[in-house]
Amino acid sequence: SQQGEEDPQALSIQEGENATMNCSYKTSINNLQWYRQNSGRGLVHLILIRSNEREKHSGRLRVTLDTSKKSSSLLITASRAADTASYFCATDANDYKLSFGAGTTVTVRA
Amino acid sequence: EAGVAQSPRYKIIEKRQSVAFWCNPISGHATLYWYQQILGQGPKLLIQFQNNGVVDDSQLPKDRFSAERLKGVDSTLKIQPAKLEDSAVYLCASSLMPATNEKLFFGSGTQLSVL
């Protein structure tokens, strides 16, 4: 079964706007990672946040983690057409399996 | 740095036939993963290797799927016989850090269609 669940399933925004997507999970985790997948391609690692961290930044990406609510959010600022992709959260729980959610599909309109 | 190589890129077979996928991870990466991604879903772990030993294969349908990683480098995943529900993208990934699941590098995958 999948540990993480992304919300929303799909998101359509105008170029230049910000995109926010959320991930909720069920059990305690060691870390949470976000990956991007362009159509027909493999996944690309974006950012990792550990269970003792609350916020991380990488370029235009901002990730937060709230372990009390078992949730994380990924914010993409000033979106570009190249950000059009599916975004997946992946949780590394105490069972040492990396489990992916079903993803959020983001479309950035020019 | 070369990425994770997978072949073939596409494969179409009929049900009950056999198929094999090949993966060559990034040089020096000890951990290798095979994931199955059904259309519209996230990747599901099939098997995870640490060097040439199996770390986790709890979600591998062992009656029809098999995988090996000889010499701790490249790996093959086989399905025999294939079923319609095996239609999916099979993704191989590798990671550098042993005993952790941090920062996986994925190949482009093999898209399998079972008719």
PDB file of C-alpha atoms in Angstrom:
ATOM      1  CA  SER A   1       0.000   0.000   0.000  1.00  0.00           C
ATOM      2  CA  GLN A   2       1.142   3.570  -0.603  1.00  0.00           C
ATOM      3  CA  GLN A   3       2.162   5.526   2.463  1.00  0.00           C
ATOM      4  CA  GLY A   4       1.987   9.022   1.043  1.00  0.00           C
ATOM      5  CA  GLU A   5      -1.025  10.686  -0.496  1.00  0.00           C
ATOM      6  CA  GLU A   6      -0.659  13.875  -2.513  1.00  0.00           C
ATOM      7  CA  ASP A   7      -3.261  16.572  -2.764  1.00  0.00           C
ATOM      8  CA  PRO A   8      -4.505  17.888  -5.123  1.00  0.00           C
ATOM      9  CA  GLN A   9      -4.366  15.187  -7.798  1.00  0.00           C
ATOM     10  CA  ALA A  10      -4.028  17.856 -10.475  1.00  0.00           C
ATOM     11  CA  LEU A  11      -3.174  21.535 -10.542  1.00  0.00           C
ATOM     12  CA  SER A  12      -3.257  24.045 -13.394  1.00  0.00           C
ATOM     13  CA  ILE A  13      -1.609  27.433 -12.970  1.00  0.00           C
ATOM     14  CA  GLN A  14      -0.459  30.391 -15.024  1.00  0.00           C
ATOM     15  CA  GLU A  15       3.244  30.904 -15.665  1.00  0.00           C
ATOM     16  CA  GLY A  16       4.696  33.040 -12.907  1.00  0.00           C
ATOM     17  CA  GLU A  17       2.241  31.871 -10.265  1.00  0.00           C
ATOM     18  CA  ASN A  18       3.144  29.717  -7.305  1.00  0.00           C
ATOM     19  CA  ALA A  19       2.160  26.050  -7.062  1.00  0.00           C
ATOM     20  CA  THR A  20       1.532  24.319  -3.763  1.00  0.00           C
ATOM     21  CA  MET A  21       0.940  20.636  -3.257  1.00  0.00           C
ATOM     22  CA  ASN A  22       0.592  18.591  -0.105  1.00  0.00           C
ATOM     23  CA  CYS A  23       1.534  15.118   1.031  1.00  0.00           C
ATOM     24  CA  SER A  24       0.047  13.259   3.964  1.00  0.00           C
ATOM     25  CA  TYR A  25       1.409  10.024   5.351  1.00  0.00           C
ATOM     26  CA  LYS A  26       0.405   7.472   7.949  1.00  0.00           C
ATOM     27  CA  THR A  27       3.376   6.255   9.979  1.00  0.00           C
ATOM     28  CA  SER A  28       6.502   7.775  11.503  1.00  0.00           C
ATOM     29  CA  ILE A  29       9.213   8.547   8.984  1.00  0.00           C
ATOM     30  CA  ASN A  30      12.973   9.015   8.869  1.00  0.00           C
ATOM     31  CA  ASN A  31      12.763  11.417   5.969  1.00  0.00           C
ATOM     32  CA  LEU A  32      10.465  12.620   3.219  1.00  0.00           C
ATOM     33  CA  GLN A  33      11.573  13.257  -0.355  1.00  0.00           C
ATOM     34  CA  TRP A  34      10.001  14.978  -3.320  1.00  0.00           C
ATOM     35  CA  TYR A  35      10.555  13.814  -6.889  1.00  0.00           C
ATOM     36  CA  ARG A  36       9.518  15.204 -10.270  1.00  0.00           C
ATOM     37  CA  GLN A  37       8.571  13.109 -13.289  1.00  0.00           C
ATOM     38  CA  ASN A  38       8.277  14.571 -16.756  1.00  0.00           C
ATOM     39  CA  SER A  39       6.035  12.718 -19.168  1.00  0.00           C
ATOM     40  CA  GLY A  40       7.621   9.484 -20.351  1.00  0.00           C
ATOM     41  CA  ARG A  41      10.694   9.883 -18.183  1.00  0.00           C
ATOM     42  CA  GLY A  42      12.059   8.571 -14.917  1.00  0.00           C
ATOM     43  CA  LEU A  43      11.786  10.402 -11.617  1.00  0.00           C
ATOM     44  CA  VAL A  44      14.223  13.112 -10.623  1.00  0.00           C
ATOM     45  CA  HIS A  45      15.060  13.793  -6.980  1.00  0.00           C
ATOM     46  CA  LEU A  46      14.225  17.364  -5.941  1.00  0.00           C
ATOM     47  CA  ILE A  47      14.686  17.673  -2.212  1.00  0.00           C
ATOM     48  CA  LEU A  48      14.913  15.647   1.003  1.00  0.00           C
ATOM     49  CA  ILE A  49      13.731  16.783   4.421  1.00  0.00           C
ATOM     50  CA  ARG A  50      14.538  14.821   7.558  1.00  0.00           C
ATOM     51  CA  SER A  51      12.106  14.161  10.362  1.00  0.00           C
ATOM     52  CA  ASN A  52      13.866  16.650  12.664  1.00  0.00           C
ATOM     53  CA  GLU A  53      13.680  19.470  10.085  1.00  0.00           C
ATOM     54  CA  ARG A  54      10.722  21.773   9.553  1.00  0.00           C
ATOM     55  CA  GLU A  55      11.592  23.636   6.368  1.00  0.00           C
ATOM     56  CA  LYS A  56      14.087  23.412   3.501  1.00  0.00           C
ATOM     57  CA  HIS A  57      14.739  25.486   0.434  1.00  0.00           C
ATOM     58  CA  SER A  58      16.326  24.651  -2.889  1.00  0.00           C
ATOM     59  CA  GLY A  59      16.200  27.310  -5.584  1.00  0.00           C
ATOM     60  CA  ARG A  60      12.523  27.981  -6.273  1.00  0.00           C
ATOM     61  CA  LEU A  61      11.425  25.049  -4.134  1.00  0.00           C
ATOM     62  CA  ARG A  62      10.326  25.256  -0.523  1.00  0.00           C
ATOM     63  CA  VAL A  63       9.405  22.166   1.467  1.00  0.00           C
ATOM     64  CA  THR A  64       7.834  22.062   4.891  1.00  0.00           C
ATOM     65  CA  LEU A  65       7.323  19.103   7.174  1.00  0.00           C
ATOM     66  CA  ASP A  66       4.893  18.867  10.088  1.00  0.00           C
ATOM     67  CA  THR A  67       5.462  15.545  11.813  1.00  0.00           C
ATOM     68  CA  SER A  68       2.647  16.170  14.310  1.00  0.00           C
ATOM     69  CA  LYS A  69       0.182  16.330  11.422  1.00  0.00           C
ATOM     70  CA  LYS A  70       2.100  13.783   9.333  1.00  0.00           C
ATOM     71  CA  SER A  71       2.116  16.115   6.379  1.00  0.00           C
ATOM     72  CA  SER A  72       4.458  17.947   4.044  1.00  0.00           C
ATOM     73  CA  SER A  73       4.029  20.632   1.446  1.00  0.00           C
ATOM     74  CA  LEU A  74       6.003  21.507  -1.670  1.00  0.00           C
ATOM     75  CA  LEU A  75       5.880  25.079  -2.947  1.00  0.00           C
ATOM     76  CA  ILE A  76       7.206  25.993  -6.380  1.00  0.00           C
ATOM     77  CA  THR A  77       7.546  29.753  -6.731  1.00  0.00           C
ATOM     78  CA  ALA A  78       7.405  31.731  -9.966  1.00  0.00           C
ATOM     79  CA  SER A  79       6.442  28.687 -12.008  1.00  0.00           C
ATOM     80  CA  ARG A  80       7.709  28.127 -15.548  1.00  0.00           C
ATOM     81  CA  ALA A  81       6.471  25.991 -18.412  1.00  0.00           C
ATOM     82  CA  ALA A  82       9.333  23.585 -17.685  1.00  0.00           C
ATOM     83  CA  ASP A  83       7.790  22.888 -14.259  1.00  0.00           C
ATOM     84  CA  THR A  84       4.952  21.027 -15.983  1.00  0.00           C
ATOM     85  CA  ALA A  85       5.315  17.509 -14.596  1.00  0.00           C
ATOM     86  CA  SER A  86       4.033  15.091 -11.979  1.00  0.00           C
ATOM     87  CA  TYR A  87       5.353  15.539  -8.461  1.00  0.00           C
ATOM     88  CA  PHE A  88       5.616  12.673  -5.997  1.00  0.00           C
ATOM     89  CA  CYS A  89       6.349  12.560  -2.317  1.00  0.00           C
ATOM     90  CA  ALA A  90       8.219   9.541  -1.015  1.00  0.00           C
ATOM     91  CA  THR A  91       8.460   8.532   2.603  1.00  0.00           C
ATOM     92  CA  ASP A  92      11.206   6.512   4.214  1.00  0.00           C
ATOM     93  CA  ALA A  93       9.588   4.899   7.216  1.00  0.00           C
ATOM     94  CA  ASN A  94      11.041   2.626   9.856  1.00  0.00           C
ATOM     95  CA  ASP A  95      10.507  -0.370   7.584  1.00  0.00           C
ATOM     96  CA  TYR A  96      13.320   0.987   5.360  1.00  0.00           C
ATOM     97  CA  LYS A  97      11.113   0.978   2.295  1.00  0.00           C
ATOM     98  CA  LEU A  98      10.789   4.110   0.209  1.00  0.00           C
ATOM     99  CA  SER A  99       7.081   4.432  -0.597  1.00  0.00           C
ATOM    100  CA  PHE A 100       5.709   6.828  -3.190  1.00  0.00           C
ATOM    101  CA  GLY A 101       2.344   8.531  -3.316  1.00  0.00           C
ATOM    102  CA  ALA A 102       0.153   8.722  -6.410  1.00  0.00           C
ATOM    103  CA  GLY A 103       1.433  12.167  -7.346  1.00  0.00           C
ATOM    104  CA  THR A 104       0.173  15.631  -8.237  1.00  0.00           C
ATOM    105  CA  THR A 105       0.095  16.541 -11.920  1.00  0.00           C
ATOM    106  CA  VAL A 106       1.035  20.179 -12.426  1.00  0.00           C
ATOM    107  CA  THR A 107       0.329  22.024 -15.664  1.00  0.00           C
ATOM    108  CA  VAL A 108       1.844  25.465 -16.132  1.00  0.00           C
ATOM    109  CA  ARG A 109       0.047  27.504 -18.789  1.00  0.00           C
ATOM    110  CA  ALA A 110       1.981  30.061 -20.822  1.00  0.00           C
TER     111      ALA A 110
ATOM    112  CA  GLU B   1      28.410  11.106 -14.858  1.00  0.00           C
ATOM    113  CA  ALA B   2      26.369   8.547 -16.791  1.00  0.00           C
ATOM    114  CA  GLY B   3      22.861   7.962 -15.507  1.00  0.00           C
ATOM    115  CA  VAL B   4      20.945   4.761 -14.865  1.00  0.00           C
ATOM    116  CA  ALA B   5      20.647   2.853 -18.120  1.00  0.00           C
ATOM    117  CA  GLN B   6      17.630   0.697 -18.900  1.00  0.00           C
ATOM    118  CA  SER B   7      16.671  -1.377 -21.917  1.00  0.00           C
ATOM    119  CA  PRO B   8      14.572  -1.926 -23.834  1.00  0.00           C
ATOM    120  CA  ARG B   9      12.656   1.349 -23.824  1.00  0.00           C
ATOM    121  CA  TYR B  10       9.422  -0.254 -24.993  1.00  0.00           C
ATOM    122  CA  LYS B  11       8.189  -3.827 -25.134  1.00  0.00           C
ATOM    123  CA  ILE B  12       4.940  -5.282 -26.419  1.00  0.00           C
ATOM    124  CA  ILE B  13       4.161  -8.923 -25.725  1.00  0.00           C
ATOM    125  CA  GLU B  14       1.152 -11.176 -25.557  1.00  0.00           C
ATOM    126  CA  LYS B  15      -0.113 -12.589 -22.289  1.00  0.00           C
ATOM    127  CA  ARG B  16       1.633 -15.745 -21.123  1.00  0.00           C
ATOM    128  CA  GLN B  17       4.838 -14.755 -22.917  1.00  0.00           C
ATOM    129  CA  SER B  18       8.080 -13.992 -21.116  1.00  0.00           C
ATOM    130  CA  VAL B  19       9.966 -10.712 -20.981  1.00  0.00           C
ATOM    131  CA  ALA B  20      13.191  -9.455 -19.441  1.00  0.00           C
ATOM    132  CA  PHE B  21      14.371  -5.975 -18.576  1.00  0.00           C
ATOM    133  CA  TRP B  22      17.940  -4.877 -18.009  1.00  0.00           C
ATOM    134  CA  CYS B  23      19.346  -2.140 -15.799  1.00  0.00           C
ATOM    135  CA  ASN B  24      22.834  -0.757 -15.336  1.00  0.00           C
ATOM    136  CA  PRO B  25      23.018   1.556 -12.313  1.00  0.00           C
ATOM    137  CA  ILE B  26      25.318   4.503 -11.803  1.00  0.00           C
ATOM    138  CA  SER B  27      28.866   3.329 -11.192  1.00  0.00           C
ATOM    139  CA  GLY B  28      29.587   2.883  -7.503  1.00  0.00           C
ATOM    140  CA  HIS B  29      25.953   2.837  -6.407  1.00  0.00           C
ATOM    141  CA  ALA B  30      25.489  -0.051  -4.014  1.00  0.00           C
ATOM    142  CA  THR B  31      21.708  -0.056  -3.834  1.00  0.00           C
ATOM    143  CA  LEU B  32      19.518  -0.938  -6.808  1.00  0.00           C
ATOM    144  CA  TYR B  33      15.737  -0.824  -6.938  1.00  0.00           C
ATOM    145  CA  TRP B  34      13.086  -2.070  -9.349  1.00  0.00           C
ATOM    146  CA  TYR B  35       9.780  -0.207  -9.239  1.00  0.00           C
ATOM    147  CA  GLN B  36       6.548  -0.865 -11.109  1.00  0.00           C
ATOM    148  CA  GLN B  37       4.540   2.198 -12.120  1.00  0.00           C
ATOM    149  CA  ILE B  38       1.022   1.614 -13.387  1.00  0.00           C
ATOM    150  CA  LEU B  39      -0.498   4.477 -15.388  1.00  0.00           C
ATOM    151  CA  GLY B  40      -1.776   7.210 -13.098  1.00  0.00           C
ATOM    152  CA  GLN B  41      -0.136   5.771  -9.985  1.00  0.00           C
ATOM    153  CA  GLY B  42       3.076   6.259  -8.095  1.00  0.00           C
ATOM    154  CA  PRO B  43       5.954   3.795  -8.329  1.00  0.00           C
ATOM    155  CA  LYS B  44       5.602   0.610  -6.285  1.00  0.00           C
ATOM    156  CA  LEU B  45       8.740  -1.118  -5.039  1.00  0.00           C
ATOM    157  CA  LEU B  46       9.190  -4.628  -6.390  1.00  0.00           C
ATOM    158  CA  ILE B  47      12.675  -5.477  -5.153  1.00  0.00           C
ATOM    159  CA  GLN B  48      15.644  -3.771  -3.576  1.00  0.00           C
ATOM    160  CA  PHE B  49      19.252  -5.006  -3.746  1.00  0.00           C
ATOM    161  CA  GLN B  50      22.193  -4.013  -1.587  1.00  0.00           C
ATOM    162  CA  ASN B  51      25.211  -5.000  -3.692  1.00  0.00           C
ATOM    163  CA  ASN B  52      24.129  -8.462  -4.870  1.00  0.00           C
ATOM    164  CA  GLY B  53      21.967  -9.311  -1.872  1.00  0.00           C
ATOM    165  CA  VAL B  54      18.200  -8.839  -1.668  1.00  0.00           C
ATOM    166  CA  VAL B  55      17.116  -6.310   0.978  1.00  0.00           C
ATOM    167  CA  ASP B  56      13.381  -6.389   0.279  1.00  0.00           C
ATOM    168  CA  ASP B  57      11.274  -8.371  -2.171  1.00  0.00           C
ATOM    169  CA  SER B  58       8.060  -8.494  -0.165  1.00  0.00           C
ATOM    170  CA  GLN B  59       5.984  -6.977  -2.986  1.00  0.00           C
ATOM    171  CA  LEU B  60       7.491  -9.033  -5.795  1.00  0.00           C
ATOM    172  CA  PRO B  61       4.971 -11.558  -7.214  1.00  0.00           C
ATOM    173  CA  LYS B  62       7.426 -14.414  -6.942  1.00  0.00           C
ATOM    174  CA  ASP B  63       5.263 -16.882  -8.842  1.00  0.00           C
ATOM    175  CA  ARG B  64       5.945 -14.925 -12.037  1.00  0.00           C
ATOM    176  CA  PHE B  65       8.581 -12.270 -11.358  1.00  0.00           C
ATOM    177  CA  SER B  66      12.260 -12.862 -10.719  1.00  0.00           C
ATOM    178  CA  ALA B  67      15.231 -10.544 -10.462  1.00  0.00           C
ATOM    179  CA  GLU B  68      18.928 -10.931 -10.067  1.00  0.00           C
ATOM    180  CA  ARG B  69      21.920  -8.702  -9.625  1.00  0.00           C
ATOM    181  CA  LEU B  70      24.970 -10.739 -10.378  1.00  0.00           C
ATOM    182  CA  LYS B  71      28.333  -9.300  -9.286  1.00  0.00           C
ATOM    183  CA  GLY B  72      26.517  -6.438  -7.578  1.00  0.00           C
ATOM    184  CA  VAL B  73      26.399  -4.260 -10.684  1.00  0.00           C
ATOM    185  CA  ASP B  74      23.761  -4.597 -13.387  1.00  0.00           C
ATOM    186  CA  SER B  75      20.442  -6.318 -12.887  1.00  0.00           C
ATOM    187  CA  THR B  76      17.713  -8.095 -14.821  1.00  0.00           C
ATOM    188  CA  LEU B  77      14.024  -8.342 -14.009  1.00  0.00           C
ATOM    189  CA  LYS B  78      12.031 -11.130 -15.646  1.00  0.00           C
ATOM    190  CA  ILE B  79       8.325 -11.813 -15.925  1.00  0.00           C
ATOM    191  CA  GLN B  80       7.223 -15.318 -16.848  1.00  0.00           C
ATOM    192  CA  PRO B  81       4.408 -15.710 -17.772  1.00  0.00           C
ATOM    193  CA  ALA B  82       3.099 -12.172 -18.236  1.00  0.00           C
ATOM    194  CA  LYS B  83      -0.461 -11.173 -17.399  1.00  0.00           C
ATOM    195  CA  LEU B  84      -2.521  -8.269 -18.707  1.00  0.00           C
ATOM    196  CA  GLU B  85      -2.204  -6.492 -15.353  1.00  0.00           C
ATOM    197  CA  ASP B  86       1.585  -6.422 -15.712  1.00  0.00           C
ATOM    198  CA  SER B  87       1.225  -3.601 -18.256  1.00  0.00           C
ATOM    199  CA  ALA B  88       3.176  -0.780 -16.639  1.00  0.00           C
ATOM    200  CA  VAL B  89       6.430   1.133 -16.710  1.00  0.00           C
ATOM    201  CA  TYR B  90       9.262  -0.695 -14.971  1.00  0.00           C
ATOM    202  CA  LEU B  91      11.684   1.729 -13.429  1.00  0.00           C
ATOM    203  CA  CYS B  92      15.159   0.946 -12.209  1.00  0.00           C
ATOM    204  CA  ALA B  93      16.829   3.226  -9.693  1.00  0.00           C
ATOM    205  CA  SER B  94      20.083   3.303  -7.796  1.00  0.00           C
ATOM    206  CA  SER B  95      21.432   5.170  -4.815  1.00  0.00           C
ATOM    207  CA  LEU B  96      24.913   5.768  -3.509  1.00  0.00           C
ATOM    208  CA  MET B  97      24.404   5.579   0.203  1.00  0.00           C
ATOM    209  CA  PRO B  98      24.238   2.034   1.549  1.00  0.00           C
ATOM    210  CA  ALA B  99      21.480   1.125   3.993  1.00  0.00           C
ATOM    211  CA  THR B 100      19.520   4.313   3.316  1.00  0.00           C
ATOM    212  CA  ASN B 101      16.940   5.239   0.731  1.00  0.00           C
ATOM    213  CA  GLU B 102      18.128   8.761   0.069  1.00  0.00           C
ATOM    214  CA  LYS B 103      18.273  10.474  -3.299  1.00  0.00           C
ATOM    215  CA  LEU B 104      17.432   7.768  -5.790  1.00  0.00           C
ATOM    216  CA  PHE B 105      18.523   8.169  -9.393  1.00  0.00           C
ATOM    217  CA  PHE B 106      16.028   6.713 -11.852  1.00  0.00           C
ATOM    218  CA  GLY B 107      16.383   5.410 -15.362  1.00  0.00           C
ATOM    219  CA  SER B 108      13.847   6.328 -18.053  1.00  0.00           C
ATOM    220  CA  GLY B 109      12.058   3.022 -17.596  1.00  0.00           C
ATOM    221  CA  THR B 110      10.772   0.241 -19.803  1.00  0.00           C
ATOM    222  CA  GLN B 111       7.163   0.605 -20.894  1.00  0.00           C
ATOM    223  CA  LEU B 112       5.584  -2.839 -21.073  1.00  0.00           C
ATOM    224  CA  SER B 113       2.316  -3.509 -22.852  1.00  0.00           C
ATOM    225  CA  VAL B 114       0.795  -6.958 -22.412  1.00  0.00           C
ATOM    226  CA  LEU B 115      -1.894  -7.734 -25.003  1.00  0.00           C
TER     227      LEU B 115
END
